[in-house]
Coordinates of C-alpha atoms in Angstrom, one line a residue:
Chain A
X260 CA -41.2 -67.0 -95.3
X261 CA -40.1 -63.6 -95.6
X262 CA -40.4 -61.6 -99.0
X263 CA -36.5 -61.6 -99.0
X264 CA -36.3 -65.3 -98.7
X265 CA -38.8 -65.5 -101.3
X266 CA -36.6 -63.6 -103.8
X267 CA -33.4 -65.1 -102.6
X268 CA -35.2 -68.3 -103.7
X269 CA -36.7 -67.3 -107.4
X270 CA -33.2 -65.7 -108.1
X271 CA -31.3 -69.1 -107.1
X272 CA -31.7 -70.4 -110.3
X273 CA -31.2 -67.3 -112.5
X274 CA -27.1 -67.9 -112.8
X275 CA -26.6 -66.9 -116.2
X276 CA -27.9 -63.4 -114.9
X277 CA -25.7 -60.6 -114.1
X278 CA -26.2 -59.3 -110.7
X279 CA -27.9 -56.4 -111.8
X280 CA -30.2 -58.2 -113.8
X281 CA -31.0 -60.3 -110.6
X282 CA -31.5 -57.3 -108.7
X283 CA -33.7 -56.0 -110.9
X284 CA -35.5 -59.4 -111.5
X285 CA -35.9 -59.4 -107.1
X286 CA -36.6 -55.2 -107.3
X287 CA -39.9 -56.2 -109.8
X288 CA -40.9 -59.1 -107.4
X289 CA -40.3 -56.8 -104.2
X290 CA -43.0 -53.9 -105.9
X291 CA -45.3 -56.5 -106.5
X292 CA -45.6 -57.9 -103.2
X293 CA -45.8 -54.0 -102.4
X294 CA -48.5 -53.0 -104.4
X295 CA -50.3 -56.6 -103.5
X296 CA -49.9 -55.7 -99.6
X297 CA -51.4 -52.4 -100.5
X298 CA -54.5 -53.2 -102.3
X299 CA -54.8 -56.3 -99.3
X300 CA -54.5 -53.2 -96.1
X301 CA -56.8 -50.9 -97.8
X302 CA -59.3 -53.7 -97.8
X303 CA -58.7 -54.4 -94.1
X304 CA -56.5 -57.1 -93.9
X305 CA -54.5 -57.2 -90.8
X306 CA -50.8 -56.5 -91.7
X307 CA -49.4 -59.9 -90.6
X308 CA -51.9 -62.4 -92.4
X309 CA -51.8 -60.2 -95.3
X310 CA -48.1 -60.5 -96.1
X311 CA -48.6 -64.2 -95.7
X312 CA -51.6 -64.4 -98.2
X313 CA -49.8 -62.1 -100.5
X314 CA -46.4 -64.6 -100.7
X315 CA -49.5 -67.0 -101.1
X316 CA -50.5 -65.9 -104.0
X317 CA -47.0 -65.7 -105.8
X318 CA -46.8 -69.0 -106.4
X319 CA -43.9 -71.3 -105.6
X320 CA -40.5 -68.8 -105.5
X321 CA -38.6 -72.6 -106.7
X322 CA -40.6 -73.2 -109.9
X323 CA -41.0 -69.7 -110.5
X324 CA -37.4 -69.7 -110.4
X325 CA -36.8 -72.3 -112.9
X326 CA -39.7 -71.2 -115.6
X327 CA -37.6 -67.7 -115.2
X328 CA -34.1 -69.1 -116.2
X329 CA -35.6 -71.1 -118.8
X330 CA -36.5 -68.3 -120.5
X331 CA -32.9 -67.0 -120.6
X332 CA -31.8 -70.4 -121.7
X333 CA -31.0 -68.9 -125.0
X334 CA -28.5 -67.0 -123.6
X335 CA -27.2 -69.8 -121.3
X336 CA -26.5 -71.3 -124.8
X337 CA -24.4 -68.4 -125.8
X338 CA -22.7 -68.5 -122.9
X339 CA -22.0 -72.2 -123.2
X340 CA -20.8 -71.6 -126.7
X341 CA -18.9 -69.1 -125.5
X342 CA -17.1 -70.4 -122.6
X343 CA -16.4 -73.7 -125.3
X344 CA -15.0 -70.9 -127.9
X345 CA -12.9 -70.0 -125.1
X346 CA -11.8 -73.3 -124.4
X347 CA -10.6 -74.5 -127.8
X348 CA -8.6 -70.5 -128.3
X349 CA -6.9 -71.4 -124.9
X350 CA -5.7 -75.3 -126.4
X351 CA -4.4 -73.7 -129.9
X352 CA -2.8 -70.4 -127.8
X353 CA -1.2 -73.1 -125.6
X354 CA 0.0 -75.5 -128.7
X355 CA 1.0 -72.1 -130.1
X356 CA 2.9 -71.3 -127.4
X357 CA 4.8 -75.0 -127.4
X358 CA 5.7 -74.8 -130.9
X359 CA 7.1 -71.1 -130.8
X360 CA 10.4 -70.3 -131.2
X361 CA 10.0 -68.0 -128.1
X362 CA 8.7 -70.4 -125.6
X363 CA 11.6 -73.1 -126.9
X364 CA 14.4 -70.0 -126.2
X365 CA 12.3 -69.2 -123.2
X366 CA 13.2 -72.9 -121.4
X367 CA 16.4 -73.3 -123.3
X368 CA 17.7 -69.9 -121.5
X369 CA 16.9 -71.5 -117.9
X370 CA 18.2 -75.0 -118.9
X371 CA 21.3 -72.8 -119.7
X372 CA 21.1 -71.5 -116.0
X373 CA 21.0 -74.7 -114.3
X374 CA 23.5 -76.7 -117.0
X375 CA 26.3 -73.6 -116.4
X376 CA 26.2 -74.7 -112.2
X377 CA 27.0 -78.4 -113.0
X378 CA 28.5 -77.7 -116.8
X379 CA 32.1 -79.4 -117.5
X380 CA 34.4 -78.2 -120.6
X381 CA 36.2 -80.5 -122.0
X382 CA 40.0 -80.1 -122.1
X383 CA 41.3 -78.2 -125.0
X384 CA 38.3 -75.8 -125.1
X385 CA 40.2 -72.5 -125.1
X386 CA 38.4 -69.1 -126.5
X387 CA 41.7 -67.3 -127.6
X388 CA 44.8 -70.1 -127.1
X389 CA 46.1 -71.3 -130.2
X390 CA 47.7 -74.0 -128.6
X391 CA 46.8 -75.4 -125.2
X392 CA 49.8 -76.6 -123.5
X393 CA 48.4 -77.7 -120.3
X394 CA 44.7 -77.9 -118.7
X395 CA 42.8 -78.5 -115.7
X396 CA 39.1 -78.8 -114.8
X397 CA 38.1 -76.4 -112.1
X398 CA 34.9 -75.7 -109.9
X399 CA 35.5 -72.5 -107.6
X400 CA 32.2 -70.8 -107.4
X401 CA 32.4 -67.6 -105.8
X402 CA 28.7 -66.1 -104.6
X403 CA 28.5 -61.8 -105.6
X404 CA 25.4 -60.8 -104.6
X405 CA 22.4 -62.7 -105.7
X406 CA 24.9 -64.4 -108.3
X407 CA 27.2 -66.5 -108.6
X408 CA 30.5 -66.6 -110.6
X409 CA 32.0 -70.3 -111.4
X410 CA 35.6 -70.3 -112.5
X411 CA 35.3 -74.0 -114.7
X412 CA 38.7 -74.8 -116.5
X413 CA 42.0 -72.6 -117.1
X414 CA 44.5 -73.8 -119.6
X415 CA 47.7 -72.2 -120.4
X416 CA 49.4 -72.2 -123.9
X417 CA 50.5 -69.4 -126.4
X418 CA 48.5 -67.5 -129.3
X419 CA 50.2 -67.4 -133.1
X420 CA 53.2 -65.0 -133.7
X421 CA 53.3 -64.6 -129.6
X422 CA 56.7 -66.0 -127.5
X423 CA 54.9 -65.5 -124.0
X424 CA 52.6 -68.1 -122.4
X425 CA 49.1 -67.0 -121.1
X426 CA 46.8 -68.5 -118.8
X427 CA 42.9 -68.6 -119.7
X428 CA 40.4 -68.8 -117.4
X429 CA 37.2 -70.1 -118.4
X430 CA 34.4 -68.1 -116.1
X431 CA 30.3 -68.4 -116.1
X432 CA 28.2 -66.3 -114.3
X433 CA 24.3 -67.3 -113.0
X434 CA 21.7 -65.9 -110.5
X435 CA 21.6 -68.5 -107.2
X436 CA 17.9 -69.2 -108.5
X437 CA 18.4 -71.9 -111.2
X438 CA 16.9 -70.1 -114.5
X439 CA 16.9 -66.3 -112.5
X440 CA 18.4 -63.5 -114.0
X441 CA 22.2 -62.5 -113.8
X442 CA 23.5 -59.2 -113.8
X443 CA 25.7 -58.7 -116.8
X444 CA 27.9 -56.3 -115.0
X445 CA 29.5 -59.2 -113.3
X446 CA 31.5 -60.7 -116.1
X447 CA 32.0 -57.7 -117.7
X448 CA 33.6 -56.1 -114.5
X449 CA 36.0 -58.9 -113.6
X450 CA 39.9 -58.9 -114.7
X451 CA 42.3 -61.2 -114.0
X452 CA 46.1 -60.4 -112.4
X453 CA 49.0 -62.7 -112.9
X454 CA 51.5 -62.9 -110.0
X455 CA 53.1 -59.4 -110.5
X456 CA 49.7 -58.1 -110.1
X457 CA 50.2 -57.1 -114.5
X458 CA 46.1 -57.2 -115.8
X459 CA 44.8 -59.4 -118.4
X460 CA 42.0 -58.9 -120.8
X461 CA 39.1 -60.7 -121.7
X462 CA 38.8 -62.4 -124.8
X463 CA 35.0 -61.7 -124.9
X464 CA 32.0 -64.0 -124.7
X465 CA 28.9 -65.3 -125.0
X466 CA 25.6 -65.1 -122.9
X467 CA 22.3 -64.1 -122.3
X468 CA 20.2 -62.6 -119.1
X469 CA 20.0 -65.9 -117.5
X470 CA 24.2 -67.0 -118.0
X471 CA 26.9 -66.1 -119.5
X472 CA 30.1 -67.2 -120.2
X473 CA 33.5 -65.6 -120.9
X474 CA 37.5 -66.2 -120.8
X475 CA 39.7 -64.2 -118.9
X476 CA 43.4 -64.5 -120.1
X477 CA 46.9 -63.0 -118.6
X478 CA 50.1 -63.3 -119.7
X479 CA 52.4 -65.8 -117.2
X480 CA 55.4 -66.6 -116.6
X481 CA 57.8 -69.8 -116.1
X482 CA 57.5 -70.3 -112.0
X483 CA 53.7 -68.7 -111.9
X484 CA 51.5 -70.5 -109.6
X485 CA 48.3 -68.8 -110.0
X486 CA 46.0 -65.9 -111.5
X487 CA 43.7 -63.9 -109.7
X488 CA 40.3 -63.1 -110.3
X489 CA 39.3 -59.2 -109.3
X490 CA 36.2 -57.9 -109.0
X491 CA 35.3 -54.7 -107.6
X492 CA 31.6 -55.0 -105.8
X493 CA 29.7 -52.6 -103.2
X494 CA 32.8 -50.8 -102.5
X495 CA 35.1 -53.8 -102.0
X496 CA 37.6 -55.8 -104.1
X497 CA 37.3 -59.5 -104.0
X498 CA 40.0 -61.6 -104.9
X499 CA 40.1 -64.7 -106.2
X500 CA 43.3 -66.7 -106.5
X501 CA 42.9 -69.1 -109.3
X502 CA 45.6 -72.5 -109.4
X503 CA 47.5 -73.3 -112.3
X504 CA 48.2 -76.8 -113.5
X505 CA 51.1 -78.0 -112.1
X506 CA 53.3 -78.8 -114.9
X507 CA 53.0 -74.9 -115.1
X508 CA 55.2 -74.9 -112.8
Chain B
X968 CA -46.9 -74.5 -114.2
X969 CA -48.1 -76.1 -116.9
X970 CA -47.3 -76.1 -120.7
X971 CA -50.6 -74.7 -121.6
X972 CA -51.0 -72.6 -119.0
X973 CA -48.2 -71.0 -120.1
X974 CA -49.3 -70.4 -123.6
X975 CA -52.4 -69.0 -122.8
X976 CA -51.0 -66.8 -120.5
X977 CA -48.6 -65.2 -123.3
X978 CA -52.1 -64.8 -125.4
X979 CA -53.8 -63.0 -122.9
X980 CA -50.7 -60.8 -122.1
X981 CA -50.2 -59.3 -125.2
X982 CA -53.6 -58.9 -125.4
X983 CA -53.9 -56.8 -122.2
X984 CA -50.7 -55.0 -123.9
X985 CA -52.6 -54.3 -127.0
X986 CA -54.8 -51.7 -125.3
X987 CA -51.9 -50.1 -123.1
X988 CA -48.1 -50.2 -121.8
X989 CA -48.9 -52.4 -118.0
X990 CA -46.8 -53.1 -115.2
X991 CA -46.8 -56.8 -113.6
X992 CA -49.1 -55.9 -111.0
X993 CA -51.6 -54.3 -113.4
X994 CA -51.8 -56.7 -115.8
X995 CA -52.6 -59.3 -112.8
X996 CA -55.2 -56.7 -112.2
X997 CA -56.9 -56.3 -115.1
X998 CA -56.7 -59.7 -116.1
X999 CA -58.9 -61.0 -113.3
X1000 CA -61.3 -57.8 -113.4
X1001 CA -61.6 -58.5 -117.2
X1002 CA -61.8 -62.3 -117.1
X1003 CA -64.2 -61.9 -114.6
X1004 CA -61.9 -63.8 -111.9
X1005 CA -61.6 -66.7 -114.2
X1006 CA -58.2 -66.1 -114.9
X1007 CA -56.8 -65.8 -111.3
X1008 CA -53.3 -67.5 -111.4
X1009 CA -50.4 -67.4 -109.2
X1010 CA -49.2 -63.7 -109.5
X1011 CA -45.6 -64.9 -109.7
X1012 CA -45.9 -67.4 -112.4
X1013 CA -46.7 -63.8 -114.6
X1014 CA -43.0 -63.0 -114.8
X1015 CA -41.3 -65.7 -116.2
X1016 CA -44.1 -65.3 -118.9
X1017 CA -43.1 -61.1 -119.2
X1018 CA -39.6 -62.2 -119.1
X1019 CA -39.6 -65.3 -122.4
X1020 CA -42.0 -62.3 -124.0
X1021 CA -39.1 -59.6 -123.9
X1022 CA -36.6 -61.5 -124.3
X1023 CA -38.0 -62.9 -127.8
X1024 CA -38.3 -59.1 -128.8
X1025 CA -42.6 -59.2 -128.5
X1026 CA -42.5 -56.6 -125.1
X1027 CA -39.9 -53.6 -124.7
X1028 CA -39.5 -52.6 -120.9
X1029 CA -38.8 -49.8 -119.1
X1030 CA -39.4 -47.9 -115.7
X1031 CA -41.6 -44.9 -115.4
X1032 CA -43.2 -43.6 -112.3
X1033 CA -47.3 -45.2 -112.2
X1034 CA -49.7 -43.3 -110.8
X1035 CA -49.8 -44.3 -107.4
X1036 CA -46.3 -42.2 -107.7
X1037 CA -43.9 -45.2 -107.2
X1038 CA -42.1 -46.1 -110.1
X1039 CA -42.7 -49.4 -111.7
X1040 CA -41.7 -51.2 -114.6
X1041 CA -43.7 -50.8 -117.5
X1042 CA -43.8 -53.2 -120.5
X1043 CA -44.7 -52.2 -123.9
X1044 CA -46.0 -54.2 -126.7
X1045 CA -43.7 -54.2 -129.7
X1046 CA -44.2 -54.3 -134.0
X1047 CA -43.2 -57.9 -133.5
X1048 CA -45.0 -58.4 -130.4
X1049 CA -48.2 -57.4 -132.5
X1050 CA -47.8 -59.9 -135.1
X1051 CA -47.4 -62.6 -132.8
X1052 CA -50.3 -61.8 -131.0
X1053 CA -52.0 -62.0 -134.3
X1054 CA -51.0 -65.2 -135.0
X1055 CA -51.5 -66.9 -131.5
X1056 CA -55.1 -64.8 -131.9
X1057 CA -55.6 -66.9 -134.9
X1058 CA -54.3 -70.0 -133.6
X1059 CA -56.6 -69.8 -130.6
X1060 CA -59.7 -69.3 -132.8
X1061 CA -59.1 -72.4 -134.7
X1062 CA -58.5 -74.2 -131.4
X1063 CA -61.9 -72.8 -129.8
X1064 CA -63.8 -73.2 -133.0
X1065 CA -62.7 -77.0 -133.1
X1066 CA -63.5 -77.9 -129.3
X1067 CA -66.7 -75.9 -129.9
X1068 CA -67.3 -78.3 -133.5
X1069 CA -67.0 -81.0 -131.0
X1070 CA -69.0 -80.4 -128.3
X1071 CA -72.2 -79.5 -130.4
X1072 CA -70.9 -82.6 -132.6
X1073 CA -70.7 -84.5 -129.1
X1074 CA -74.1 -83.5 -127.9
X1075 CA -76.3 -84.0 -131.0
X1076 CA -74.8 -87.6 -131.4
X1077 CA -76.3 -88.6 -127.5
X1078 CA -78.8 -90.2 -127.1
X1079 CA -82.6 -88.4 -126.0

């Protein structure tokens, strides 16, 4: 056995000791075999038998060992205390955290995000209409970027005190990773064109960084077809031709 | 090691401590020279012993150079260290006093 394997082995057990406690416990153990080996030479020991008689006289390195990291078994308590301390703080942070109104938004928000790729509104849901005439269910998803806009229902009818019909639009907007952000410049950037190529307005909306939702409305006339959708990205204009229902027509 | 071993070992220690501030080494040292090599143990079995002794507050350590010019670590015999070795002092006494009772007890009651 060498004197480092002797070490190695008396510091196995000492795990509740920070490594510089162990290398202090080996550095004392190290100038004791030093001072051993010298007192042995100056006698007239030959070197070899002498650092064998002086690991001899240590002791066992196993039990010393274990009679060492008993006596820091007070500390092993704190640390067992500790590391339960540490347990129970991360179980009421946790239940914390589950019965917070932030955590709750948190996974409501990316619900949101995966409900607005699938989500159907019902006929007669209008944002500005008064009086929805006519309706139809759509699903033209259009990808921008690393989102994604989702034109889901346009209904045509009139507002109060207002001769002209008007077509809505109802648009969402999401990032292709269900519950990623979306850029709210998308939305906000997009108008809508009746057939004459006159612009609508938007009737506003609601949303938050993970979807959002908004109507897009244009005044139409008796004949009109479509709307379009026009969104300038990167430099480009993308159009989007949107139907309307056929009694429209 | 055993139990009593042990024990004594912390008696003797702080006694050697008493006089002066020791390394491990010395106190192996000067506990076989003053023992008259009675006291020989396994050198390594001293530390655990220095170790429980410090960390119940009786020894304060701390590195100085010895004077073979290498430094060492020296341990020092504190306030509380003293009054402990009072009481293990006194404890041993009784101890000694009563195996001594019983051996001159033991050898008057034999037989001539």
């Amino acid at each position: 056995m060498t004197r480092r394997e002797f070490t190695d082995q008396v510091l196995l057990p000492l795990t509740r000791l920070t490594w510089e406690e162990r290398e202090a416990v080996r550095r004392e153990l190290e100038e004791h075999l030093e001072d051993r080996m010298e007192s042995m030479l100056e006698r007239g020991w030959e070197p070899e038998l002498a650092e064998e008689r002086c690991l001899e006289s240590m002791g066992d390195p196993a039990e010393i060992g274990r009679e060492m990291a008993k006596q820091y078994r007070s500390r092993d308590q704190g640390w067992l205390w500790l590391g339960r301390a540490a347990v129970a703080l991360t179980a009421v942070l946790c239940l914390q955290a589950v019965l917070s109104l932030e955590f709750f938004y948190t996974w409501k928000y990316v619900w949101d995000s995966v409900d607005a790729r699938t989500i159907y509104v019902p006929e007669g849901w209008t944002e500005i209409l008064d009086t929805v005439e006519l309706s139809m269910a759509l699903d033209i998803c259009v990808p921008v970027g690393n989102d994604v806009l989702r034109a889901a229902r346009v209904n045509v009818g009139r507002e109060k005190n207002c001769d002209r019909r008007r077509a809505e639009v109802v648009l969402f907007s999401y990032d292709r990773i269900p519950g990623g952000v979306v850029s709210t410049n998308l939305l906000g950037s997009i108008t809508v064109e009746n057939q004459r190529g006159e612009q609508g307005q938007s009737a506003g909306g609601w949303g938050h960084y993970r979807v959002e939702r908004t109507a897009q409305y244009v005044e139409i006339e008796s004949g009109d077809i479509y709307v379009t959708l026009v969104y300038k990205w990167l430099g480009k204009t993308l159009r989007v031709q949107v139907p309307l229902p056929e009694e429209a027509s | 090691m055993k139990k009593q071993t042990i024990e004594h070992t912390r008696l003797l220690v702080l006694s050697l401590l008493e006089g002066r501030d020791m390394y491990g080494y010395q106190i192996i040292v000067e506990l076989a020279r003053r023992s008259n090599r009675t006291f020989e143990m396994k050198e390594g079995t001293l530390y655990p012993v220095l170790h429980g002794l410090e960390q119940e507050g009786f020894v304060e350590a701390y590195r100085q150079e010895a004077p073979t010019g290498r430094e060492r670590k020296y341990y020092h015999l504190t306030r509380k260290g003293q009054g402990a070795l009072r009481e293990e002092e006194a404890a041993w006494k009784r101890y000694s006093g009563a195996v001594n009772d019983v051996l001159r007890g033991g050898a008057e009651a034999e037989p001539v």
